[in-house]
Tab-separated table of C-alpha atoms and ligand atoms in Angstrom:
chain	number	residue	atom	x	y	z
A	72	UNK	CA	19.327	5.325	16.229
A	73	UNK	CA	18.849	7.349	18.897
A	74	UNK	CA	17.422	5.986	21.842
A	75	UNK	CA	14.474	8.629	23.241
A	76	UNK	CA	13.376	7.682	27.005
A	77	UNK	CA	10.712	5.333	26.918
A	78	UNK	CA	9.936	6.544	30.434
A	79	UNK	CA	8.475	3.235	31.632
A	80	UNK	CA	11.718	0.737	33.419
A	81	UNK	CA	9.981	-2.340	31.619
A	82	UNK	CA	10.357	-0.815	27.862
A	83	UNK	CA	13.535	-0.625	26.003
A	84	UNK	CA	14.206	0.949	22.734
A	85	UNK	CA	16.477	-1.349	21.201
A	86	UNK	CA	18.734	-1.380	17.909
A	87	UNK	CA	18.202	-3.176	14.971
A	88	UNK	CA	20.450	-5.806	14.979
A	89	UNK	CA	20.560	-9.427	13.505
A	90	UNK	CA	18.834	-11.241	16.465
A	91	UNK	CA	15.720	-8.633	16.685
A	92	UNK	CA	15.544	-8.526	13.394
A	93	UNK	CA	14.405	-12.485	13.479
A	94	UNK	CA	12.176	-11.546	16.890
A	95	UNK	CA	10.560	-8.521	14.564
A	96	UNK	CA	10.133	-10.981	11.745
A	97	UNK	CA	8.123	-13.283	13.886
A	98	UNK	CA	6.214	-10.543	14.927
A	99	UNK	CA	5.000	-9.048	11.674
A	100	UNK	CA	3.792	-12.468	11.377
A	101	UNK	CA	1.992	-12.797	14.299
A	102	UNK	CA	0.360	-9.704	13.843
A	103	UNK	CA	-0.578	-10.457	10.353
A	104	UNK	CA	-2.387	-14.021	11.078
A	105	UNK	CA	-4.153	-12.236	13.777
A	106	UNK	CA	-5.182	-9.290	11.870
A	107	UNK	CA	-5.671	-10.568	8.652
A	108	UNK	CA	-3.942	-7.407	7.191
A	109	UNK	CA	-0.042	-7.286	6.925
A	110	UNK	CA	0.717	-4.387	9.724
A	111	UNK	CA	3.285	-2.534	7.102
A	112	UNK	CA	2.812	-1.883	3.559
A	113	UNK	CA	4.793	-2.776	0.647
A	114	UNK	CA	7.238	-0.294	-0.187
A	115	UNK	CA	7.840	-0.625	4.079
A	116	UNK	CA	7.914	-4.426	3.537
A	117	UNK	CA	10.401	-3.986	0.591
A	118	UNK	CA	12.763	-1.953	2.620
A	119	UNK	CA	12.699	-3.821	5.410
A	120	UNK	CA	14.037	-7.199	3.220
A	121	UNK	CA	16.354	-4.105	1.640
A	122	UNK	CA	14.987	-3.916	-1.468
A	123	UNK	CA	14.832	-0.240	-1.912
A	124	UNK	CA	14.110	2.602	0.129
A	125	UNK	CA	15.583	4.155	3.403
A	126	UNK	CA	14.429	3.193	6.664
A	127	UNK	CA	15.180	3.541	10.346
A	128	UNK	CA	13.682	1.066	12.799
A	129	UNK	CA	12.643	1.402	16.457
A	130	UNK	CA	12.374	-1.796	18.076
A	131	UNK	CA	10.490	-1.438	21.787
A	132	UNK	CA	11.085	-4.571	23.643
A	133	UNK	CA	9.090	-4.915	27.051
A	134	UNK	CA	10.163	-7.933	29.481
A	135	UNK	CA	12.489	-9.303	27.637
A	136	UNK	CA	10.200	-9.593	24.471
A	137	UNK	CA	9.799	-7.483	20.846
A	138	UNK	CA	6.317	-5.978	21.860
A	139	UNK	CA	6.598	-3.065	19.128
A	140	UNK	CA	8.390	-2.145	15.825
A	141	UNK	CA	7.856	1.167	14.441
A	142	UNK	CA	9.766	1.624	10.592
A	143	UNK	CA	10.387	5.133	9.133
A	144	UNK	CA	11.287	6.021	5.836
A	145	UNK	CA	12.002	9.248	4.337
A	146	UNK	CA	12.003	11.465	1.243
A	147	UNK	CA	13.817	14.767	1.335
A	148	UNK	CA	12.533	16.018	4.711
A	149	UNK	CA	9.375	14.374	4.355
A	150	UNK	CA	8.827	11.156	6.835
A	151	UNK	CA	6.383	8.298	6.806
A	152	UNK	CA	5.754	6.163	10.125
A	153	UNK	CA	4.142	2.407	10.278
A	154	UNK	CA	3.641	1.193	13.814
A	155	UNK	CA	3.757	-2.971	14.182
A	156	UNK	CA	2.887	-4.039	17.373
A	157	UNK	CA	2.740	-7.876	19.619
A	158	UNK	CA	-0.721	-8.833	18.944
A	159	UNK	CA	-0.653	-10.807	22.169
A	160	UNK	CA	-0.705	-7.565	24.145
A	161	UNK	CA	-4.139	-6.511	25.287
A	162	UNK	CA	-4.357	-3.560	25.384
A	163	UNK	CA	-1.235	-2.370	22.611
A	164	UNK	CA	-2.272	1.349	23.022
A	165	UNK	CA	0.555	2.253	25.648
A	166	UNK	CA	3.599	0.577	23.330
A	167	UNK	CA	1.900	2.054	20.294
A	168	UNK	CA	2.412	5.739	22.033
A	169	UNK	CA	5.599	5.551	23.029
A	170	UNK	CA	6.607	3.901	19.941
A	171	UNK	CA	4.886	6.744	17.965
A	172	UNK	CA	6.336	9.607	20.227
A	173	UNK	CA	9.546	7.904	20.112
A	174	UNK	CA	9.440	7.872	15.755
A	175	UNK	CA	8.345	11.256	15.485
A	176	UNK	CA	10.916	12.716	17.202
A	177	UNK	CA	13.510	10.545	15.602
A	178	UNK	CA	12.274	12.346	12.477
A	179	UNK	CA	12.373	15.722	13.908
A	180	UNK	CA	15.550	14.968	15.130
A	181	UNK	CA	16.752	14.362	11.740
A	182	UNK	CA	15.076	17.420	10.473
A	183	UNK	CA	11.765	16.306	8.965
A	184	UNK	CA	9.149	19.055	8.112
A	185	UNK	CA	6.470	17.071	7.906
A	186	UNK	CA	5.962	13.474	9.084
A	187	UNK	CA	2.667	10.910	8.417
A	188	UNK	CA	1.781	8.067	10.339
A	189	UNK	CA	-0.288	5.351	8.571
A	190	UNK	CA	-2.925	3.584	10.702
A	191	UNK	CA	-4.099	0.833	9.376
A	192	UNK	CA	-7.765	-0.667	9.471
A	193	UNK	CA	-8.489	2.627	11.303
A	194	UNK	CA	-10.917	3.030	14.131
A	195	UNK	CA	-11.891	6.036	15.819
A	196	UNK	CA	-10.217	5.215	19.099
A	197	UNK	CA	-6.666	5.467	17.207
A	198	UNK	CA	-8.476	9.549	16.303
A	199	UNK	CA	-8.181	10.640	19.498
A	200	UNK	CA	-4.648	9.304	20.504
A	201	UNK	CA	-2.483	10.215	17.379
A	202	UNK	CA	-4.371	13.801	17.649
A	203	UNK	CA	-3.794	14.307	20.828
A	204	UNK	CA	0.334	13.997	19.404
A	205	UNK	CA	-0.542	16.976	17.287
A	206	UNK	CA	-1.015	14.994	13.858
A	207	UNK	CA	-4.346	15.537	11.636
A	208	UNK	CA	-5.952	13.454	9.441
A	209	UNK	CA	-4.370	13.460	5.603
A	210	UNK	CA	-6.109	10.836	3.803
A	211	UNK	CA	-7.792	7.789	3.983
A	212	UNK	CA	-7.041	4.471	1.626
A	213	UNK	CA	-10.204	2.277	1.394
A	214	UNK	CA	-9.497	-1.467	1.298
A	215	UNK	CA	-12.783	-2.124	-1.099
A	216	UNK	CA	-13.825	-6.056	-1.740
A	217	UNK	CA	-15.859	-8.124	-4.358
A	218	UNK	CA	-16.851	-12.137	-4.636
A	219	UNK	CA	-15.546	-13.547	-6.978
A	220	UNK	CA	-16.480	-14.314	-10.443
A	221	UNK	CA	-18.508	-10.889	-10.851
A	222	UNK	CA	-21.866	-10.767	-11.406
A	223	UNK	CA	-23.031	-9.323	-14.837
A	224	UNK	CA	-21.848	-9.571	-18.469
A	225	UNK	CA	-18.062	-8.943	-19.237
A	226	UNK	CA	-18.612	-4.873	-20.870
A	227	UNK	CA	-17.060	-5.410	-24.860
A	228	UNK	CA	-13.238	-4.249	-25.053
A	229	UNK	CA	-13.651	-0.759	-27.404
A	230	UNK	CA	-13.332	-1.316	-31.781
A	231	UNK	CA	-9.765	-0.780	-32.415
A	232	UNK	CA	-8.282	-1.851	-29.043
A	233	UNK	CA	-6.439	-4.924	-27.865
A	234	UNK	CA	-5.659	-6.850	-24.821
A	235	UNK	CA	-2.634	-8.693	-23.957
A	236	UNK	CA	-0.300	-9.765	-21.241
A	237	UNK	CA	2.747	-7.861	-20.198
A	238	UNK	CA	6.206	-8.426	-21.645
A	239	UNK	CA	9.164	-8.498	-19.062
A	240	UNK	CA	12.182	-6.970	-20.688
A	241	UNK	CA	9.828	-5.242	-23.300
A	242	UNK	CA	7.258	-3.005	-22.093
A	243	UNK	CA	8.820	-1.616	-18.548
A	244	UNK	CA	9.347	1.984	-20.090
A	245	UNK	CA	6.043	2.517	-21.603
A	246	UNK	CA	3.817	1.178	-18.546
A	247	UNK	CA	6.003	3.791	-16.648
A	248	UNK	CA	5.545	6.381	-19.027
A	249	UNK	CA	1.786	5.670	-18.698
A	250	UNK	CA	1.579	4.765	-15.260
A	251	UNK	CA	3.290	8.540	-14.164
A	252	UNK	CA	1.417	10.535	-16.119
A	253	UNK	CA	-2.323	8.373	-15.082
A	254	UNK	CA	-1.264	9.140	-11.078
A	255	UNK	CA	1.348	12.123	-11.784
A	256	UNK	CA	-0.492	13.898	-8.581
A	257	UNK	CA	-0.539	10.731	-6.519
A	258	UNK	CA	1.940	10.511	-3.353
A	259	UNK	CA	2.918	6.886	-3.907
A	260	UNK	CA	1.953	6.048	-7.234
A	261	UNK	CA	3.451	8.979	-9.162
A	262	UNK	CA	7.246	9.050	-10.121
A	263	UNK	CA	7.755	5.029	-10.440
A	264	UNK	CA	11.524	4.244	-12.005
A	265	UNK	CA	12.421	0.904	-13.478
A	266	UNK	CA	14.095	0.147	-9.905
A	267	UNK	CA	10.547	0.331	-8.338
A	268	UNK	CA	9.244	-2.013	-11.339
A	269	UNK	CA	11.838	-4.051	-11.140
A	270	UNK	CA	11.458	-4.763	-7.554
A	271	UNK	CA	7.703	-6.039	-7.855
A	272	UNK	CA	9.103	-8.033	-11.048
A	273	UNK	CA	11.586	-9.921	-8.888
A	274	UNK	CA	8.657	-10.962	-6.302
A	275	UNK	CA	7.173	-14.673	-5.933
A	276	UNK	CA	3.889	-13.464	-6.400
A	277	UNK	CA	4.701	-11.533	-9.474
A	278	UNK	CA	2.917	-13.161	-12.953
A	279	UNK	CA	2.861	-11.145	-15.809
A	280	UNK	CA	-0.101	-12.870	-17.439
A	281	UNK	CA	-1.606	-11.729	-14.991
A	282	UNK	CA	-0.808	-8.179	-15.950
A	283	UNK	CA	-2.893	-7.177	-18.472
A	284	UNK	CA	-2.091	-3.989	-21.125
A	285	UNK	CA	-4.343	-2.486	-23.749
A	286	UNK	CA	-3.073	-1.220	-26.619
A	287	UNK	CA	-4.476	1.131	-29.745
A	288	UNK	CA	-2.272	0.711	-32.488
A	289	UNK	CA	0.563	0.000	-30.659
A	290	UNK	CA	-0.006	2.627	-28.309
A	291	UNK	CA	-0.193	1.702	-24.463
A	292	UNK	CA	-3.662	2.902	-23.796
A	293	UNK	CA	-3.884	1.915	-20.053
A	294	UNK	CA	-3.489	-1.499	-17.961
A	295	UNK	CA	-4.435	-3.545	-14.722
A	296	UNK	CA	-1.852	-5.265	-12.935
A	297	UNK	CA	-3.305	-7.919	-10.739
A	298	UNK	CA	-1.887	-9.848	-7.596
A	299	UNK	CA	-2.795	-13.028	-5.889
A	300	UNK	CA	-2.303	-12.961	-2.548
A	301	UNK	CA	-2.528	-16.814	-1.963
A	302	UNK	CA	-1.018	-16.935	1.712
A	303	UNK	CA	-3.952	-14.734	3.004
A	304	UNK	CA	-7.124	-16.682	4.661
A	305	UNK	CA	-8.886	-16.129	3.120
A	306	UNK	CA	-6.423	-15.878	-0.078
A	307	UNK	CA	-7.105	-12.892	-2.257
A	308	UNK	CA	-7.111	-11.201	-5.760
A	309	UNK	CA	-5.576	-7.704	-5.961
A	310	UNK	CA	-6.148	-5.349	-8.373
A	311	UNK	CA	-2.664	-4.150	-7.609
A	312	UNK	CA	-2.442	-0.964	-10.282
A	313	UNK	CA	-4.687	0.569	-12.665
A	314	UNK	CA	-4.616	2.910	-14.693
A	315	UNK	CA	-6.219	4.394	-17.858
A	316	UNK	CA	-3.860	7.099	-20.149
A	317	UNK	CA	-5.305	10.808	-19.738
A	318	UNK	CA	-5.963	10.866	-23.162
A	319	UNK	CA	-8.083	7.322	-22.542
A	320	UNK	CA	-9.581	8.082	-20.236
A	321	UNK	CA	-14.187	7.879	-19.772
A	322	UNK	CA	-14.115	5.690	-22.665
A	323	UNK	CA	-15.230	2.516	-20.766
A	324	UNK	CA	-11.614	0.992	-20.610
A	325	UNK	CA	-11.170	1.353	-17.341
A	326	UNK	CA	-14.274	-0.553	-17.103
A	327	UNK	CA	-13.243	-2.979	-19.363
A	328	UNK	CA	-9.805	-3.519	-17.610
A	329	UNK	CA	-11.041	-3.894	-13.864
A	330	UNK	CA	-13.425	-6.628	-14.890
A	331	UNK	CA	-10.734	-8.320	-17.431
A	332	UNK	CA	-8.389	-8.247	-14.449
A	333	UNK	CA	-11.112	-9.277	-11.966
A	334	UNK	CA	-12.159	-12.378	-14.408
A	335	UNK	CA	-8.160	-13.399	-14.576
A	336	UNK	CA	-8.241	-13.522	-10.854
A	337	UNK	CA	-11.725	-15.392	-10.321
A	338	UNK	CA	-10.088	-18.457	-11.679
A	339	UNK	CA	-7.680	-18.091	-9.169
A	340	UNK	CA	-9.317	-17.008	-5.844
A	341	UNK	CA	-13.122	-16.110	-4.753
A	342	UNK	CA	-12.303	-12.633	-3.693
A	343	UNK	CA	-11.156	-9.185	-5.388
A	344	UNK	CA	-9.707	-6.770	-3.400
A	345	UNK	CA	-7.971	-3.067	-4.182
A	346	UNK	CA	-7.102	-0.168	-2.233
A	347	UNK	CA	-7.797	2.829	-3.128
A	348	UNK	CA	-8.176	6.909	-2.218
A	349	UNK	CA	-11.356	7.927	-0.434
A	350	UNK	CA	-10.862	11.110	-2.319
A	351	UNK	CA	-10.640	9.245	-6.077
A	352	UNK	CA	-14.440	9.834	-7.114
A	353	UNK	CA	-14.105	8.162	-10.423
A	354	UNK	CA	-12.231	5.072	-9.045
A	355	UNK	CA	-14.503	4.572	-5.942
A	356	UNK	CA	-17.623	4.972	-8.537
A	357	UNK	CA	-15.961	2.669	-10.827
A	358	UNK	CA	-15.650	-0.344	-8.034
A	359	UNK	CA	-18.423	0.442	-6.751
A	360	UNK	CA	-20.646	-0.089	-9.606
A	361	UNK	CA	-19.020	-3.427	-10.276
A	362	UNK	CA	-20.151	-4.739	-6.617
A	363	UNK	CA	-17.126	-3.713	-4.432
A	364	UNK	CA	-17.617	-2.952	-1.249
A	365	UNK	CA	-15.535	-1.400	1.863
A	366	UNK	CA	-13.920	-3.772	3.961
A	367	UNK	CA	-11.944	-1.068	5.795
A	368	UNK	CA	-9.849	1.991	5.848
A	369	UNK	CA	-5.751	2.671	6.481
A	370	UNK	CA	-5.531	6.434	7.714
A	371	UNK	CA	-2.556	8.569	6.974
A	372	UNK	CA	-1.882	11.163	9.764
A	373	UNK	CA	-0.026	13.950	8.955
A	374	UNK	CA	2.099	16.323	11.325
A	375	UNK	CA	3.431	19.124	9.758
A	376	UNK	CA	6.667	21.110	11.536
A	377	UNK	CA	8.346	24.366	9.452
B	208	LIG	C1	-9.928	5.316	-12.532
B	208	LIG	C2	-9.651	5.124	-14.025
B	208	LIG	C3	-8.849	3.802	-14.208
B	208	LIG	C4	-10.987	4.995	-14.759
B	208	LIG	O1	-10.672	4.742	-16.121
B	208	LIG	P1	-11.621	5.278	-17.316
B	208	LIG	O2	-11.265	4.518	-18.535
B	208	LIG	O3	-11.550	6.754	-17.379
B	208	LIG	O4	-13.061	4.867	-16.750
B	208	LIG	P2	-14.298	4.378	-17.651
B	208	LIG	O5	-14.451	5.249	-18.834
B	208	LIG	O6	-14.209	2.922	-17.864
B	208	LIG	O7	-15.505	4.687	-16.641
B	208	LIG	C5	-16.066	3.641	-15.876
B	208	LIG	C6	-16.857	4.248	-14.739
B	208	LIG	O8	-15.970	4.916	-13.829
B	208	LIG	C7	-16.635	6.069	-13.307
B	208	LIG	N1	-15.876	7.240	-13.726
B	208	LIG	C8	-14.813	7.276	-14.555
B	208	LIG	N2	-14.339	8.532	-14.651
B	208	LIG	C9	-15.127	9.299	-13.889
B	208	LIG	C10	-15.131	10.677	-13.562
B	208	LIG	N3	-14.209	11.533	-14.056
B	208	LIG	N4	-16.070	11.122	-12.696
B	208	LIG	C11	-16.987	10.279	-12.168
B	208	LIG	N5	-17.016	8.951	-12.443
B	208	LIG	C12	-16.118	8.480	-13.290
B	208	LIG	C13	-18.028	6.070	-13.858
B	208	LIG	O9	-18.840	5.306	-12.991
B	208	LIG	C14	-17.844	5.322	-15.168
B	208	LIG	O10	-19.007	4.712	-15.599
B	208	LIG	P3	-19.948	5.534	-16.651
B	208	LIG	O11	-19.061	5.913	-17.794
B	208	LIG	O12	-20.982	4.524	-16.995
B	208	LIG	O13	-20.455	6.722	-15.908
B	208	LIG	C15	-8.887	6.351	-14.629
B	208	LIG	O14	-9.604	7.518	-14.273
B	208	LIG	C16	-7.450	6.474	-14.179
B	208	LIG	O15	-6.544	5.872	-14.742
B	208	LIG	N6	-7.226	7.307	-13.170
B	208	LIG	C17	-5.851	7.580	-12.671
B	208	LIG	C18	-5.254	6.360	-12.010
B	208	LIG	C19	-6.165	5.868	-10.899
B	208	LIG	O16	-6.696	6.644	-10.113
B	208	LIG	N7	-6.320	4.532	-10.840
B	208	LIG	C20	-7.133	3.895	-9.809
B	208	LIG	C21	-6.365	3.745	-8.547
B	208	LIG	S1	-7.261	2.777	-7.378
């Protein structure tokens, strides 16, 4: 790592060794009790406990103390930021800066032609700083919520379909086969491998009967994977992935999924969450017309150098 100048004589940019790590740890969890929302996402999360994925970490420690983490990740020359910071500091704006000017030219350093910087539950104070760094806004992932169990009658699964729970060791290869061609022109979601399954398999939280597939004929028509988040408060129901085959697709089982997966969950919690793309028109109508509404949006920034 190399250290830029965080031009203040209280801040140090620290590497990432054993004992920080432990201090960071703490932190995430700080900053998660106090925000309610985990301050880096999963495939960050997954790296970080080195299960998959590159990543370079920029610890800024400020009298003596972890005060900011800032993980980056890369693909080719593209680079993804996530900014943790102390929640005990009032205001965080100045570490989040220099941590942010500090990981974006740790990527240019490297050679990155484009780098994003994911803000999560956005407000339009955080606009005006990371723009003033010369990043735009990309896109912006909607946290969306429902209580639990849904209103409304359960819609009838189609004639000639069937529902059942997924088989570990059995049905990996088809779910990927239909999950990559249902998001083939989404950033994250497109181009999963069995090692990206296979990670999420190995979790605690992971239960595949709660992991639902529909099948014509033997045919994997389209499924909703679902995750309880039982440590949040309060604890949570994720509809974790979705996804209908293209040649599925308007036929009502999308429909028919969300609220199977959202009725496996209301035994377990009172709430349904799911994230999803502002710019997804049939997913956000989808939720929406079930009862979900926003809770709040992660922004991805993007700077773009040639
Ligand atoms: C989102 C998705 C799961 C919907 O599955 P589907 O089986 O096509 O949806 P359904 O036929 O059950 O439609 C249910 C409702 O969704 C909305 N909807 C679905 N497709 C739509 C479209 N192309 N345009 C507008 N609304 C649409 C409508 O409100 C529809 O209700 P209606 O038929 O009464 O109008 C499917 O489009 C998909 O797999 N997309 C790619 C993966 C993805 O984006 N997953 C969600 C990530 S959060």
């Amino acid at each position: 790592m190399a250290p830029p100048d965080p031009s203040d004589s209280a801040a140090t940019f620290d590497p990432l060794d054993t004992a920080t790590r432990s201090e960071i740890e703490t932190m995430l969890e700080r900053a998660e009790r106090s925000t309610g929302h985990p301050p880096l996402s999963e495939p960050s999360r997954l790296a970080w406990a080195g299960q998959g994925g590159n990543l370079v970490g920029l610890v800024l420690r400020s009298v003596g103390r972890v005060t900011g983490y800032a993980q980056l990740s890369w693909r080719d020359r593209s680079w993804t930021i996530e900014i943790a910071l102390d929640p005990s500091d009032d205001p965080a704006a100045v570490p989040r800066r220099r941590l942010l000017e500090a990981a974006t030219a740790e990527a240019e350093g490297r050679g990155a032609s484009e780098v994003r910087y994911w803000v999560t539950q956005h407000t339009d104070d955080d606009e005006t700083e990371v723009e003033a760094l010369g990043f735009r806004t990309e896109r912006d992932l909607v946290q969306m919520r429902v209580p639990l169990p849904l209103k409304g009658p359960t819609p009838p699964l189609n004639e000639g379909f069937s529902l059942r729970p997924f088989r570990p060791g059995h049905d990996e290869a088809g779910w990927l086969e239909v999950n990559n061609r249902a998001f083939a022109t989404h950033p994250e979601q497109s181009h999963w491998d069995l090692t990206t399954l296979m990670a999420r398999e190995l979790t605690g939280w992971f239960d595949p009967e709660g992991f639902l597939l529909c099948e014509s004929r033997g045919r994997l028509a389209g499924s909703c994977w679902t995750k309880v988040h039982a440590d949040r408060a309060p604890a949570l129901g994720e509809i974790y992935v979705i996804s209908v085959d293209p040649d599925f697709q308007r036929l009502g089982l999308g429909k028919v999924l969300t609220v199977a997966g959202l009725n496996w969950l209301a035994e377990r919690v009172s709430i349904g969450m799911l994230y999803v793309d502002a710019a997804n028109a049939p997913a956000v109508e989808l939720y929406r017309s079930l009862g979900f509404t926003v809770d709040h949006i992660d922004r991805c920034y993007l700077l773009e150098r040639r």
